[in-house]
Coordinates of C-alpha atoms in Angstrom, one line a residue:
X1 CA -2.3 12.4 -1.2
X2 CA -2.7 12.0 -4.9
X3 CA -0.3 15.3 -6.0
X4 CA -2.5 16.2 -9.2
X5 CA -0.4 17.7 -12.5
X6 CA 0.2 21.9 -12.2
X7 CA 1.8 21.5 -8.0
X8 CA 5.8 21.2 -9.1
X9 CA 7.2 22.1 -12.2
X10 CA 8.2 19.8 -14.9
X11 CA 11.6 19.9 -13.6
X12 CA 11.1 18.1 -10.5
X13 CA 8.1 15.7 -11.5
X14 CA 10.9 14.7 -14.1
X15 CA 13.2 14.1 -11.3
X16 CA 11.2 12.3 -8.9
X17 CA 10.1 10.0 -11.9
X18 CA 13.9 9.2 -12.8
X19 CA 14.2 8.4 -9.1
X20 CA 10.7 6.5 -8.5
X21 CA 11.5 4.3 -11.5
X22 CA 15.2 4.1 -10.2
X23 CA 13.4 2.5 -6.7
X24 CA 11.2 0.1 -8.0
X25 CA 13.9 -0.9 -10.4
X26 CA 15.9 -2.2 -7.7
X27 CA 12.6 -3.9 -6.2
X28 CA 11.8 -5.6 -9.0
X29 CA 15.2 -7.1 -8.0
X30 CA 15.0 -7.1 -4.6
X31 CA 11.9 -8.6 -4.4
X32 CA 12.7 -11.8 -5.9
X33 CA 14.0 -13.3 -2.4
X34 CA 9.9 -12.2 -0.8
X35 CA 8.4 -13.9 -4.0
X36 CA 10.4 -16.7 -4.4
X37 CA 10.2 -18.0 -0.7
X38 CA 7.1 -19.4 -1.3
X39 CA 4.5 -20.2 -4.0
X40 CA 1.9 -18.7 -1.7
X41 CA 3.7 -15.0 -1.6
X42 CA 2.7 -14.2 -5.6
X43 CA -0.8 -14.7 -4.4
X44 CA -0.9 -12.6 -1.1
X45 CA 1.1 -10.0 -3.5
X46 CA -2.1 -9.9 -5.4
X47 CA -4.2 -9.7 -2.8
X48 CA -2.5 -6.8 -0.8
X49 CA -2.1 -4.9 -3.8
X50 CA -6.3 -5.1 -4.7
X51 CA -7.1 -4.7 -0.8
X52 CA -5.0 -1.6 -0.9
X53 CA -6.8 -0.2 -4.5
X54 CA -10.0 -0.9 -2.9
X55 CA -9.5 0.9 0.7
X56 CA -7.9 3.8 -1.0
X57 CA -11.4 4.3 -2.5
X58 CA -13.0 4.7 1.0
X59 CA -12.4 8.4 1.9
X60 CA -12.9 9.0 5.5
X61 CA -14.0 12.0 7.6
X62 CA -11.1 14.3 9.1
X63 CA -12.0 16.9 11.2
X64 CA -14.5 19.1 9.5
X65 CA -14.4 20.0 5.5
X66 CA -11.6 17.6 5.0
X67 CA -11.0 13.7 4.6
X68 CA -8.2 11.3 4.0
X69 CA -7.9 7.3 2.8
X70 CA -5.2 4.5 3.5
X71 CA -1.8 5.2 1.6
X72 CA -1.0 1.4 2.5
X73 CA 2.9 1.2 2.2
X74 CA 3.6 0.1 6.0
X75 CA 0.2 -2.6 5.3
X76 CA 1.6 -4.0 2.1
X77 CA 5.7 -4.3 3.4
X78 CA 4.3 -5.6 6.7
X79 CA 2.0 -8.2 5.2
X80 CA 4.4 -9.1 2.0
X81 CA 8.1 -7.3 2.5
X82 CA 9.3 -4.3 1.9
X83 CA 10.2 -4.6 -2.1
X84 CA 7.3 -6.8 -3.2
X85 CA 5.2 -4.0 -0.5
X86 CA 6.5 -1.1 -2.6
X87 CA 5.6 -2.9 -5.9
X88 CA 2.1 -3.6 -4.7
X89 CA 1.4 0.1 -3.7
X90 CA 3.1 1.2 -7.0
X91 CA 0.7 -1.2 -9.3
X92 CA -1.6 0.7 -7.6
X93 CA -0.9 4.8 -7.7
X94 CA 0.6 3.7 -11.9
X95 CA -3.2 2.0 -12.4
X96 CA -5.0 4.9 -10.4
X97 CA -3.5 7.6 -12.8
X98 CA -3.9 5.8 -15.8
X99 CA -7.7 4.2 -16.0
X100 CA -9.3 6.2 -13.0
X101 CA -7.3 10.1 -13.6
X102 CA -6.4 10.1 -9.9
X103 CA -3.5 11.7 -9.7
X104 CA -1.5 13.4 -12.8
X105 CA 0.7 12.1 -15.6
X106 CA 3.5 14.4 -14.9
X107 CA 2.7 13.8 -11.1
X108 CA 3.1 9.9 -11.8
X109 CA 6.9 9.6 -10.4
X110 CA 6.2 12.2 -7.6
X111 CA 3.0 10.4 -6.3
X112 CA 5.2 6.8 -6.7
X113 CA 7.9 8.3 -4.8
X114 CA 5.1 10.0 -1.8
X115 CA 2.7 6.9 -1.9
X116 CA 4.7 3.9 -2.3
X117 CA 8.2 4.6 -1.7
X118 CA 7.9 6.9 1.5
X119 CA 5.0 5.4 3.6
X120 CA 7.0 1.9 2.9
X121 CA 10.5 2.5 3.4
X122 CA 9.2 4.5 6.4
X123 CA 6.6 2.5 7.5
X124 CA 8.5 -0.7 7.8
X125 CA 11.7 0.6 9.2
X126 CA 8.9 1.5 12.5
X127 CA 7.3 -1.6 12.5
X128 CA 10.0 -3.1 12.6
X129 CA 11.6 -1.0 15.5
X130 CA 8.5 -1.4 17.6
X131 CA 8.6 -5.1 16.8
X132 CA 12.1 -5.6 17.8
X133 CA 10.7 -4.3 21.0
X134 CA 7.5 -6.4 21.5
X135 CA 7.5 -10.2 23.0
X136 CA 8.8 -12.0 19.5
X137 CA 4.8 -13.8 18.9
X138 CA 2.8 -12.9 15.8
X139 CA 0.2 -10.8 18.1
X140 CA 3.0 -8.0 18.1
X141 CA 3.1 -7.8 14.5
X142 CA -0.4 -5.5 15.0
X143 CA 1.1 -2.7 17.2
X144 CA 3.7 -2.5 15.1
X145 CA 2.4 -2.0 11.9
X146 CA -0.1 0.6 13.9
X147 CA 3.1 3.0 14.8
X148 CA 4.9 2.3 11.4
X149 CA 1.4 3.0 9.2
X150 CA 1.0 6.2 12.0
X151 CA 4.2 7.8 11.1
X152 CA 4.2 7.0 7.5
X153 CA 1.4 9.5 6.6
X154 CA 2.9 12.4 8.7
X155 CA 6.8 11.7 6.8
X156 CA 5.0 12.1 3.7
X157 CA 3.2 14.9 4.1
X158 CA 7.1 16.3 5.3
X159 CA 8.6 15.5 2.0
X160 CA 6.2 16.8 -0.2
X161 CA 6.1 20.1 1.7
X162 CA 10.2 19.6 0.5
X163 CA 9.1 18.6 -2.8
X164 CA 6.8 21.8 -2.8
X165 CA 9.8 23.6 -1.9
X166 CA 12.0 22.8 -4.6
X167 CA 9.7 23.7 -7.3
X168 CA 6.2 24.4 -6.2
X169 CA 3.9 26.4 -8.6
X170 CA 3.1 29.3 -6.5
X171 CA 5.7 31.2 -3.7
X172 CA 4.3 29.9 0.0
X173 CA 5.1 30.5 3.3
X174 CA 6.8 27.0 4.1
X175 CA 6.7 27.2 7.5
X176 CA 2.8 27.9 7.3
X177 CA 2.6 24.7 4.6
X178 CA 4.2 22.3 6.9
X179 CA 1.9 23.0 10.1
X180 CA -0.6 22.5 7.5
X181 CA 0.1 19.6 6.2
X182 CA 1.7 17.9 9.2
X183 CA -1.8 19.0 11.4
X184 CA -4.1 17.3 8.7
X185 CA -1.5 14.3 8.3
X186 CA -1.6 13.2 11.4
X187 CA -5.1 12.8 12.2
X188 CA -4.9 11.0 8.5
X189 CA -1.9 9.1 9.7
X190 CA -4.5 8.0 12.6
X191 CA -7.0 6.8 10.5
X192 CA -4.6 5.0 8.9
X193 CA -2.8 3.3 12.0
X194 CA -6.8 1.7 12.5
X195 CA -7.2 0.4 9.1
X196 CA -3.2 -1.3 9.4
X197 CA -4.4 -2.6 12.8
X198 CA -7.5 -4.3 11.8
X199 CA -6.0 -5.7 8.8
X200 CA -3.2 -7.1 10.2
X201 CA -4.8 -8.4 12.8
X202 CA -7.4 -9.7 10.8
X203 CA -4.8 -12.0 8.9
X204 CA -3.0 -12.4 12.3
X205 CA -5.9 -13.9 13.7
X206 CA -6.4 -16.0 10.6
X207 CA -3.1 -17.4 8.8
X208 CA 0.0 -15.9 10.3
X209 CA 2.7 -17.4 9.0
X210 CA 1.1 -15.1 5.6
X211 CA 2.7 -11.8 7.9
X212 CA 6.0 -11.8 6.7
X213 CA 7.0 -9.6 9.6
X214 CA 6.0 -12.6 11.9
X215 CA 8.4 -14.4 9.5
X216 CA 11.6 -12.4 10.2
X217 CA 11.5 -13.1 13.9
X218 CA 11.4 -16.2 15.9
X219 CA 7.8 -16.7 16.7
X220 CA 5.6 -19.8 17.4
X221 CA 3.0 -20.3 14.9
X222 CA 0.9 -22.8 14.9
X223 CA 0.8 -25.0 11.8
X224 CA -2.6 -27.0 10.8
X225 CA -1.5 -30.1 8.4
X226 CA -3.5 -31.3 5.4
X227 CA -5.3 -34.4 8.1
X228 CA -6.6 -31.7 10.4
X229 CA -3.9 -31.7 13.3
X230 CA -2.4 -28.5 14.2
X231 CA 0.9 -28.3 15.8
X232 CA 3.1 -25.4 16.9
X233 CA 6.9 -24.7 15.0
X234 CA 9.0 -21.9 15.1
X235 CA 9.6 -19.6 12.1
X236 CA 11.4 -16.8 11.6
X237 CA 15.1 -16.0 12.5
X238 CA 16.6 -12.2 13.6
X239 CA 17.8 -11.7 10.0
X240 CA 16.9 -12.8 6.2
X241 CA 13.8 -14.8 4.3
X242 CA 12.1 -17.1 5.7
X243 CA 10.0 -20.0 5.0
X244 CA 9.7 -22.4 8.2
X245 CA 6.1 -22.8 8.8
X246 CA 4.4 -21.1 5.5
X247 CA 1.8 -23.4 4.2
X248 CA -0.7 -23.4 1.2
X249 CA -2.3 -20.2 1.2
X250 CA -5.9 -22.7 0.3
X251 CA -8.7 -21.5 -1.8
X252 CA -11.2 -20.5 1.0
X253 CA -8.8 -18.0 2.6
X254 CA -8.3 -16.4 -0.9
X255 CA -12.2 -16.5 -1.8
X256 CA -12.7 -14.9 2.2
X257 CA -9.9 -12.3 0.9
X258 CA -11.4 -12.0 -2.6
X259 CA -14.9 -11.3 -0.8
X260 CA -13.9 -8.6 1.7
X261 CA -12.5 -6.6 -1.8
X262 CA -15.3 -6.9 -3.7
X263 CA -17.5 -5.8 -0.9
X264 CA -15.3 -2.7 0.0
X265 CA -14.7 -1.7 -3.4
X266 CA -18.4 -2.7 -5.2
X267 CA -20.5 -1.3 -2.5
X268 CA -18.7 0.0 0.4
X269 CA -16.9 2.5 -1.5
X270 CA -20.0 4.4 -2.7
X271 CA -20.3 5.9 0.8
X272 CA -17.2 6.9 1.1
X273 CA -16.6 10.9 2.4
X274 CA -17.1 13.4 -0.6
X275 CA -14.7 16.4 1.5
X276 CA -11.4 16.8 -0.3
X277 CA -8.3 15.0 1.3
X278 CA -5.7 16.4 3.0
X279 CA -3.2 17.8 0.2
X280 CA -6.4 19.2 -1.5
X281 CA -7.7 20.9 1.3
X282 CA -4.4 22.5 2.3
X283 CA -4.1 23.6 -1.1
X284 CA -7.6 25.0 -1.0
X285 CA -6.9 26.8 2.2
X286 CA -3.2 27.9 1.4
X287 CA -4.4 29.2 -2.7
X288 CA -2.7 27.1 -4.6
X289 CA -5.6 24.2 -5.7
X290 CA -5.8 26.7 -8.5
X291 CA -2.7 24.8 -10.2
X292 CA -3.7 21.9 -10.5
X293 CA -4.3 20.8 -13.9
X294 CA -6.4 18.7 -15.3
X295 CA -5.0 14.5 -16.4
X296 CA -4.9 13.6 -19.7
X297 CA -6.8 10.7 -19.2
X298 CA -9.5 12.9 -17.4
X299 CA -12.1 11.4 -20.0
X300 CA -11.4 7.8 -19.7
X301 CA -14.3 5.5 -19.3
X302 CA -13.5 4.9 -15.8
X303 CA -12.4 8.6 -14.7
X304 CA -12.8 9.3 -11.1
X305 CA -14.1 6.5 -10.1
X306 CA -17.2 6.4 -12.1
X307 CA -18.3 4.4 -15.5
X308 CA -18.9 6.7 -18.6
X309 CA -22.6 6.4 -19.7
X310 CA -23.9 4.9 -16.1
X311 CA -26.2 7.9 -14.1
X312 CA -26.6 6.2 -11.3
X313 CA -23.8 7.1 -9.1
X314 CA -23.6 4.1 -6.5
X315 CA -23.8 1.3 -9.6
X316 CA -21.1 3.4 -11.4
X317 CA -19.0 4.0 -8.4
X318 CA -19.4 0.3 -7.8
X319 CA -18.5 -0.9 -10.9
X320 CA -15.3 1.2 -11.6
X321 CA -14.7 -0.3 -8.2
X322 CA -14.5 -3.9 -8.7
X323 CA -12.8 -3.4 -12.6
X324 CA -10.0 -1.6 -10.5
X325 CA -9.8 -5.0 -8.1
X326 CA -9.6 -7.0 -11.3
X327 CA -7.2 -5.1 -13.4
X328 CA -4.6 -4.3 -10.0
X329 CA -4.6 -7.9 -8.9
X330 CA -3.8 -9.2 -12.7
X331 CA -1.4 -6.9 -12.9
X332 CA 0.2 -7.6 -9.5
X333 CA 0.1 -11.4 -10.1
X334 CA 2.5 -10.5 -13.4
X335 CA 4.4 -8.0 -11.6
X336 CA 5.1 -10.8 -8.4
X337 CA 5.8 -13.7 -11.7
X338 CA 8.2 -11.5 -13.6
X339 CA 10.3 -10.5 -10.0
X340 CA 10.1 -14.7 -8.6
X341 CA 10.9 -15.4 -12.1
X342 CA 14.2 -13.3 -12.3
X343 CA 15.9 -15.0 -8.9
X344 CA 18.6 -17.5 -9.8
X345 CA 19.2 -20.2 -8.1
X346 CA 16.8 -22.7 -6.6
X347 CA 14.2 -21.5 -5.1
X348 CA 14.5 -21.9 -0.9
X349 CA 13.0 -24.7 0.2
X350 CA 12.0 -26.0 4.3
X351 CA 10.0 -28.8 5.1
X352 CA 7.3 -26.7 6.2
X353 CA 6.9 -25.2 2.9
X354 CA 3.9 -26.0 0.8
X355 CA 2.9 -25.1 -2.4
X356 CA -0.1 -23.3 -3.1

């Protein structure tokens, strides 16, 4: 749901951007607690912000004529918190615009505001209602980020249909905008409940005391020491950060991680479903696609996804691909320093924590 330049007037672009950079203002603050907690957070920061760059490349089929891709807030603030979450997906949609045109300039604050700060605030306040409901073990952690990433897509399709309201480029019937938008959102919102699920579940399976939802509860994780033994300790509590049972993230989970992005984003991604998403096709249906303007940065080297002087499309697809991976995750892995780095105080320590 990348809102291109020409949808809402300047006037409201301007606001949302006071307000976006208002929000991750306070994360940057906020977020010093997740990051600080333990060295292995900065990391999995960096990690969930490239897994997210790279899946949002993978459009998938919707119904017929139409497609949609992971928005990612309710997998990045269930993975790594709510504020160092909405950082990650930010990193993104600001990178996105920038180097690849996706998205407008003028749009930047509006698609912040949709992408990052709606699907997480959202998507985490579910999860964490469903997992307040579910038997307190990291297993539960899956269904709930399923319902919270399920609703998120829907709620943003809701406040952009507000957004349009306010100042949208052309008069619409808004009643007729919002079954639109809400129909195609949530079979999106479906698709994106599946990708949440396996991910999750994926780091679940594998390391997790990494799931800082798991973390916030009182679950029994199982810890494996540096000799090889494994024994099971409880971590989490009802309220605040926590850091019982986190352990060093180690190099062949990150290279595993590291793999499954370049893959995805080098050479799954060039298969990815060429039918417009969901706010395009609406727009294309209702008659106002016509509006949208073209980026500034429209002839960048890497626009759309493609490398300037490369014909073959899967190689240039591929490689835009993988420089996005590069350039998100060095950019998160500053972003994740600069918020650890502006905590005071000593950073929390357990006896469970390890460093990196």
């Amino acid at each position: 749901m990348h809102v291109p330049d020409g949808f809402l007037d300047l006037t409201t672009s301007v606001a949302t951007g006071v307000a976006s950079a208002a929000v991750v203002a306070v994360a940057l603050r906020r977020a010093r607690e997740e990051v600080a907690e333990s060295t292995a957070a900065a990391p999995m920061a960096g990690l969930v912000a490239a897994f997210v760059f790279a899946v949002q490349m993978l459009n998938f089929p919707v119904g017929v004529g139409t497609s949609g891709h992971l928005m990612g807030g309710a997998l990045a603030a269930v993975l790594v918190g709510p504020w160092t979450g909405l950082l990650a997906v930010t990193v993104v949609v600001v990178l996105q615009a920038l180097l690849f045109a996706d998205g407008g300039i003028t749009a930047l604050g509006t698609n912040v505001l949709l992408i990052a700060v709606v699907t997480v605030a959202v998507g985490y306040a579910v999860a964490r209602g469903v997992m307040a409901l579910l038997p307190k073990r990291p297993a539960s952690a899956v269904p709930a980020a399923a319902v919270g990433a399920l609703v998120s897509v829907p709620a943003t399709s809701l406040v952009f249909v507000l957004l349009y309201a306010v100042g949208g480029a052309a008069p619409l019937d808004l009643g007729q905008l919002t079954a639109f938008m809400l129909t195609w959102h949530v079979a999106i919102g479906a698709g994106e409940a599946v990708i949440t699920a396996l991910t999750v579940g994926a780091v679940v399976a594998t390391r997790p005391d990494l799931v800082r939802l798991v973390r916030r509860y009182r679950t029994s994780l199982v810890v494996t020491g540096a000799d090889g033994t494994s024994r099971e300790v409880v971590a989490g509590a009802s309220e605040g950060p926590v850091t019982a049972g986190v352990r060093r993230i180690g190099l062949g989970w990150v290279a595993g991680a590291l793999g499954v992005i370049v893959v995805l984003a080098g050479l799954v991604s060039s298969v990815a479903s060429a039918n417009p998403d969901g706010l395009e096709y609406v727009a294309e249906r209702l008659g106002f696609l016509d509006a949208a303007e073209d980026s500034v940065v429209a002839g960048s080297p890497v626009g759309d996804y493609a490398v300037l002087g490369i014909d073959n499309p899967v190689l240039a697809t591929g490689l835009a691909g993988l420089l996005g991976v590069v350039v998100v995750l060095a950019v998160m892995l500053l972003v994740a320093r600069l918020a650890a780095g502006r905590r005071s105080g000593p950073r929390p320590r357990t006896a469970e924590s390890e460093r990196v």
